[in-house]
Tab-separated table of C-alpha atoms in Angstrom:
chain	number	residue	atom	x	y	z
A	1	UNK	CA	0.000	0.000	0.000
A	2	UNK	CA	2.741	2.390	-0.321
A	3	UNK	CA	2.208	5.572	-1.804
A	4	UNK	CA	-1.652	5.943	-1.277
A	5	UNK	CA	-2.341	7.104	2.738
A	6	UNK	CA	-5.601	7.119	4.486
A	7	UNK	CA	-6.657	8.543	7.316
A	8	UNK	CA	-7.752	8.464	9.876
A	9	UNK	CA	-7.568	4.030	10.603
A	10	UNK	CA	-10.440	4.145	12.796
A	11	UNK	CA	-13.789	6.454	13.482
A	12	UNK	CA	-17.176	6.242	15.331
A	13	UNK	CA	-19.357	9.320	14.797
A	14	UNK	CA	-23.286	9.303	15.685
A	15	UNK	CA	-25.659	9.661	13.390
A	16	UNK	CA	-25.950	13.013	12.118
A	17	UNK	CA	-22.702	14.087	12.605
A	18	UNK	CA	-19.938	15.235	9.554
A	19	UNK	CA	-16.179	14.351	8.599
A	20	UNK	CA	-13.852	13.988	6.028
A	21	UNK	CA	-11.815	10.806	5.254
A	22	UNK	CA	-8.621	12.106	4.117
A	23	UNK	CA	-6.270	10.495	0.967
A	24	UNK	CA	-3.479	11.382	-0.270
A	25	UNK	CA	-0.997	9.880	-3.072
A	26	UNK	CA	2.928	10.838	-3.981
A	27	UNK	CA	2.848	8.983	-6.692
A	28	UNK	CA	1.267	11.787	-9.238
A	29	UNK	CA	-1.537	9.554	-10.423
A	30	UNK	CA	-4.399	11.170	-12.418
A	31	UNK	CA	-6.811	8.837	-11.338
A	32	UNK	CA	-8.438	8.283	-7.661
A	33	UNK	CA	-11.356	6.716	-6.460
A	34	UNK	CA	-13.083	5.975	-3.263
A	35	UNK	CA	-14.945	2.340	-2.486
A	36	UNK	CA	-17.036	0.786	0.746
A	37	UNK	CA	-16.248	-2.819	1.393
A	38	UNK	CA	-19.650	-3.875	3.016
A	39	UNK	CA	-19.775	-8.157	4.318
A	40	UNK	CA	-21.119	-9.893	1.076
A	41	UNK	CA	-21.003	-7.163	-1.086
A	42	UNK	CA	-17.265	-6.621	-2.032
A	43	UNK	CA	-15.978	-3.215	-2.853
A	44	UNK	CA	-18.506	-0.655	-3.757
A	45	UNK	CA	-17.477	2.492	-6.050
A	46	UNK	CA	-18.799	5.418	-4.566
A	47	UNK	CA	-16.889	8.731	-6.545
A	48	UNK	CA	-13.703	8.968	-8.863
A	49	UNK	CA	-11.643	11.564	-10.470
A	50	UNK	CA	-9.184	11.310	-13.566
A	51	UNK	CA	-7.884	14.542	-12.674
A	52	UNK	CA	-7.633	17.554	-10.643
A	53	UNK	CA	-11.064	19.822	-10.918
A	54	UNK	CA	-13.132	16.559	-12.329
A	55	UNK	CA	-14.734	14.025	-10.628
A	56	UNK	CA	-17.605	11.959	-10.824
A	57	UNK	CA	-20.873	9.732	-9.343
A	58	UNK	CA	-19.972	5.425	-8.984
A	59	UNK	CA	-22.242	3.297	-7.569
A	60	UNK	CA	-23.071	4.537	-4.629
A	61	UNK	CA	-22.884	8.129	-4.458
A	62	UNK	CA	-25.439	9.153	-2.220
A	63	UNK	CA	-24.492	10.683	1.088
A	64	UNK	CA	-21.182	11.463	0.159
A	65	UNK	CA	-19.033	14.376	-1.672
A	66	UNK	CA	-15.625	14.473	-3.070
A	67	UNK	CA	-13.271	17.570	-4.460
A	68	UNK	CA	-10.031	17.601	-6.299
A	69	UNK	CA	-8.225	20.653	-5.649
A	70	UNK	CA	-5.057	18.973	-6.129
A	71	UNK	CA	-3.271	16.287	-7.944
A	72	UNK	CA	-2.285	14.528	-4.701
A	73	UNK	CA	-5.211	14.535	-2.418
A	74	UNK	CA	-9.004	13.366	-2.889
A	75	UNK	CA	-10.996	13.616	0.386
A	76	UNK	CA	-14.502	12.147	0.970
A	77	UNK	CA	-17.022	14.409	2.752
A	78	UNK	CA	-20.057	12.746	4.817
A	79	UNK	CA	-22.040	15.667	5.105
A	80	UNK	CA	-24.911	13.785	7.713
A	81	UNK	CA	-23.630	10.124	8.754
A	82	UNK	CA	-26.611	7.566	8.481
A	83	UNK	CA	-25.491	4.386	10.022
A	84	UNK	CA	-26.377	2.517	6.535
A	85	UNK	CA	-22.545	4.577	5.630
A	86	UNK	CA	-21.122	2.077	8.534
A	87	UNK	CA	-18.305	0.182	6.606
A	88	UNK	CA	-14.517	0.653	5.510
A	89	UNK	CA	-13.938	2.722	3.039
A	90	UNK	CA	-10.507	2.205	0.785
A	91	UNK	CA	-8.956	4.880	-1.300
A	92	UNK	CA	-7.212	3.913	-4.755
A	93	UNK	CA	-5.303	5.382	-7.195
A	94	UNK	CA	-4.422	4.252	-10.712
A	95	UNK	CA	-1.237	4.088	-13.311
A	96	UNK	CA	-1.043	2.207	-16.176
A	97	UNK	CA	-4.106	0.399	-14.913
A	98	UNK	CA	-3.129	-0.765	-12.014
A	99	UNK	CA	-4.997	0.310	-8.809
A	100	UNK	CA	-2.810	1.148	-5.670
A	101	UNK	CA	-5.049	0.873	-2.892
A	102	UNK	CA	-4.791	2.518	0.905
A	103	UNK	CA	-4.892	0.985	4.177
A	104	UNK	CA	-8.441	1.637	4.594
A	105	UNK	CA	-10.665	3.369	7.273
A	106	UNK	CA	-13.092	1.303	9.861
A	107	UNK	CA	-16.364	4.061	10.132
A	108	UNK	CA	-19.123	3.172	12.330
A	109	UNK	CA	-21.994	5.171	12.847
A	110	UNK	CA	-23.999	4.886	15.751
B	1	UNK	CA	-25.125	-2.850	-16.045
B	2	UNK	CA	-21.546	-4.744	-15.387
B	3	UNK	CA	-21.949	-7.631	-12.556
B	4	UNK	CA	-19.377	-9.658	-11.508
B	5	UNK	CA	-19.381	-13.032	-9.358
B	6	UNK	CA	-17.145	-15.021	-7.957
B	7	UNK	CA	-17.630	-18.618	-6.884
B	8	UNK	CA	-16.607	-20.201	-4.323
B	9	UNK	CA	-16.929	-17.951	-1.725
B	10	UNK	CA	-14.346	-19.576	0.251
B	11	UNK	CA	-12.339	-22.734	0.063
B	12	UNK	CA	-10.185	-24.349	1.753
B	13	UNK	CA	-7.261	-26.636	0.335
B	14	UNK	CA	-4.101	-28.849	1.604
B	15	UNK	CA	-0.473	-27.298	0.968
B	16	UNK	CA	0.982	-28.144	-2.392
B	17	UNK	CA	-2.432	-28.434	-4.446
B	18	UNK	CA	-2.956	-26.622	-7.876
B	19	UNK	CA	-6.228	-24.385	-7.388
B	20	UNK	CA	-8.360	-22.506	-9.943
B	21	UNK	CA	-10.050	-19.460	-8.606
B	22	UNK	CA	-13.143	-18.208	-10.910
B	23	UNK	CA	-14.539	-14.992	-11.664
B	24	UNK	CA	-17.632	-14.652	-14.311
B	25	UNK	CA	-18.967	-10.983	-16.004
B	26	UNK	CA	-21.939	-10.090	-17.570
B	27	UNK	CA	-20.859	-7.943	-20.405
B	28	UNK	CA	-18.282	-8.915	-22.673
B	29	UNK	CA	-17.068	-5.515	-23.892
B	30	UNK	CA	-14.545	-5.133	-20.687
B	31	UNK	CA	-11.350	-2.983	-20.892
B	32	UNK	CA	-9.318	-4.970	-18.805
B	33	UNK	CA	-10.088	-7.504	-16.292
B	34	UNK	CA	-7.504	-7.006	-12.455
B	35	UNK	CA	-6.865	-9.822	-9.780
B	36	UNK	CA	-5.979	-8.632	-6.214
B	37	UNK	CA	-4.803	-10.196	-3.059
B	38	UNK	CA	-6.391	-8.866	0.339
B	39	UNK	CA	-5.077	-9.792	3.831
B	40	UNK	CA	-6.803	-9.385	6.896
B	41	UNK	CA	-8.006	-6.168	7.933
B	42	UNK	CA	-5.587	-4.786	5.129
B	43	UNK	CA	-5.716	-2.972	1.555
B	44	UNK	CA	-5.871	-4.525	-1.769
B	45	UNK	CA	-2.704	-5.823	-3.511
B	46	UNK	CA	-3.000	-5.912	-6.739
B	47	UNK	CA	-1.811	-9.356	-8.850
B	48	UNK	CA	-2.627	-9.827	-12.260
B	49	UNK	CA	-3.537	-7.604	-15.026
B	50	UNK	CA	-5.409	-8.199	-17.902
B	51	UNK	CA	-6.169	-6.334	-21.049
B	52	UNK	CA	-8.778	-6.817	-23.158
B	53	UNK	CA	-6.401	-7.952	-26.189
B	54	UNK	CA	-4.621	-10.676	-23.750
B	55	UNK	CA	-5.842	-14.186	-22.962
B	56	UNK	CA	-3.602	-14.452	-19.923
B	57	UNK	CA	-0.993	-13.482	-17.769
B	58	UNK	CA	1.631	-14.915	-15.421
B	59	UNK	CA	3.312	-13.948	-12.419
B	60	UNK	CA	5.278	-16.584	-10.445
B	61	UNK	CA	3.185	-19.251	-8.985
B	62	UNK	CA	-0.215	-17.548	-10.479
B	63	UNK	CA	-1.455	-17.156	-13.923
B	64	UNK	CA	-4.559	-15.806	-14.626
B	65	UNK	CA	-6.915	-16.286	-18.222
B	66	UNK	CA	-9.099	-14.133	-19.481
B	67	UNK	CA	-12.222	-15.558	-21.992
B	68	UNK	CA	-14.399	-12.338	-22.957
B	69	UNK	CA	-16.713	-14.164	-25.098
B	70	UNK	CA	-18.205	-16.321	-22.449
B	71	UNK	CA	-17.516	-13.771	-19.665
B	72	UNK	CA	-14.735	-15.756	-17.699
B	73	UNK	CA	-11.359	-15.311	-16.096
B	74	UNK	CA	-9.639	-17.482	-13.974
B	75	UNK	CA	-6.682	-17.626	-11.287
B	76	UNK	CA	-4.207	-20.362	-11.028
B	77	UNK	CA	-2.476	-20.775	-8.289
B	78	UNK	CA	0.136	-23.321	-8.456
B	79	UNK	CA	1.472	-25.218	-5.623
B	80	UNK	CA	-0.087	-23.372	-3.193
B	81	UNK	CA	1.230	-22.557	0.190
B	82	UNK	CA	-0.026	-21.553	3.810
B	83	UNK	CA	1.037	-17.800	2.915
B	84	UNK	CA	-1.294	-17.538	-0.077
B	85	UNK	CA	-4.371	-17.560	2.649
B	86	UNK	CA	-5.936	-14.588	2.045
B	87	UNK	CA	-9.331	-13.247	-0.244
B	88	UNK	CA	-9.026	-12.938	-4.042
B	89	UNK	CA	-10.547	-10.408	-5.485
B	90	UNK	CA	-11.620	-9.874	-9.892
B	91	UNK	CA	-12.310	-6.077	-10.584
B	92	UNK	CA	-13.448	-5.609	-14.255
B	93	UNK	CA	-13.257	-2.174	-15.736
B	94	UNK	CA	-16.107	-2.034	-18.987
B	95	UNK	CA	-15.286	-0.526	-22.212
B	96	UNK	CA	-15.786	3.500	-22.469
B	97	UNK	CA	-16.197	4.146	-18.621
B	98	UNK	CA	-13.526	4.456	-15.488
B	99	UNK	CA	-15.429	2.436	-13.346
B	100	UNK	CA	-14.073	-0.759	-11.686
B	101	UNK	CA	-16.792	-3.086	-10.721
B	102	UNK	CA	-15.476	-6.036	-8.057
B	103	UNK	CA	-16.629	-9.098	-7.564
B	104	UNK	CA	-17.769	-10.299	-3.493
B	105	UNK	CA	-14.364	-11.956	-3.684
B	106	UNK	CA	-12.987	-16.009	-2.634
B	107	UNK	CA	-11.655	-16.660	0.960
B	108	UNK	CA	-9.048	-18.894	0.321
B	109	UNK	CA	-7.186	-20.917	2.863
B	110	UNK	CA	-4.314	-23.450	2.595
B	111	UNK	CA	-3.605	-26.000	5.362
B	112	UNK	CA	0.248	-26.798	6.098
């Protein structure tokens, strides 16, 4: 997982509450994207960007924003936590097709 | 709209055996099709990368094959060993988008 950092590891917020999931990459990649890995369900797309300025809906999109200001960083806003957004939550980044994946980040909402 | 499966779920083999690990997609016109490794409570590692123009790849002990007419690809594993416990993963990326759709995955575990 080198080159592609997540934070924070760990989070419990109640329902209704905000935060940001930070990620960051040194590895200049274009691309980023954000997934939940729910039991059963593998890894869910929820937002991507191929660049800085763009970015756009996945799968599951709802209840969550993104921004690229920069090449190196692509955070994920939950503006309102539901506990239905209780999962972990993996950044990635891409190079010649190959996704680089974080270390992931545990969220429960209570 | 892209699914992908994988079956088994999990399974469970003695050290040493050869072991095919299967991953099925519903729509043929696929960009490339990407293998990954996940550990415990850890990120994805990525493995094996296919492009659409490829039938297969090989990396060491794995190899995987890709078949886009009948929507397959498939992960050797040859003489497998206790450290190759972990979940496999298929993500398939579709023709004209930048989405990666992943299958639910296969827990695999090898006994010493």
């Amino acid at each position: 997982n080198a080159g592609v950092t997540q934070t924070p590891k760990f989070q419990v917020l109640k329902t209704g509450q905000s935060m940001t999931l930070q990620c960051a990459q040194d590895m200049n990649h274009e691309y980023m994207s954000w997934y939940r890995q729910d039991p059963g369900m593998g890894l869910r797309l929820i937002h991507y960007s191929v660049g800085a300025g763009i970015t756009d809906q996945g799968e599951v999109p709802n209840g969550y924003n993104v921004s690229r200001s920069t090449t190196e960083d692509f955070p994920l806003r939950l503006l309102s936590a539901a506990p239905s957004q209780t999962s972990v939550y993996f950044c990635a980044s891409k190079v010649e097709e190959k996704l680089f994946f974080g270390s992931g980040t545990q969220l429960s909402v209570l | 709209k892209q699914e992908v499966t994988q079956i088994p779920a999990a399974l469970s083999v003695p050290e040493g055996e050869n072991l095919v690990l299967n991953c099925s997609f519903t729509d043929s016109a696929i960009y490339n099709l990407q293998w990954f490794r996940q550990d415990p409570g850890k990120g994805l590692t990525s493995l094996l990368l296919i492009q659409s123009s490829q039938r297969e790849q090989t990396s060491g002990r794995l190899n995987a094959s890709l078949d886009k007419s009948s929507g397959r690809s498939t992960l050797y594993i040859a003489a497998s060993q206790p450290g190759d416990s972990a979940t496999y993963l298929c993500a398939v990326r579709s023709s004209g988008t930048y989405k990666y759709i992943f299958g639910t995955g296969t827990r695999l575990k090898v006994l010493a």
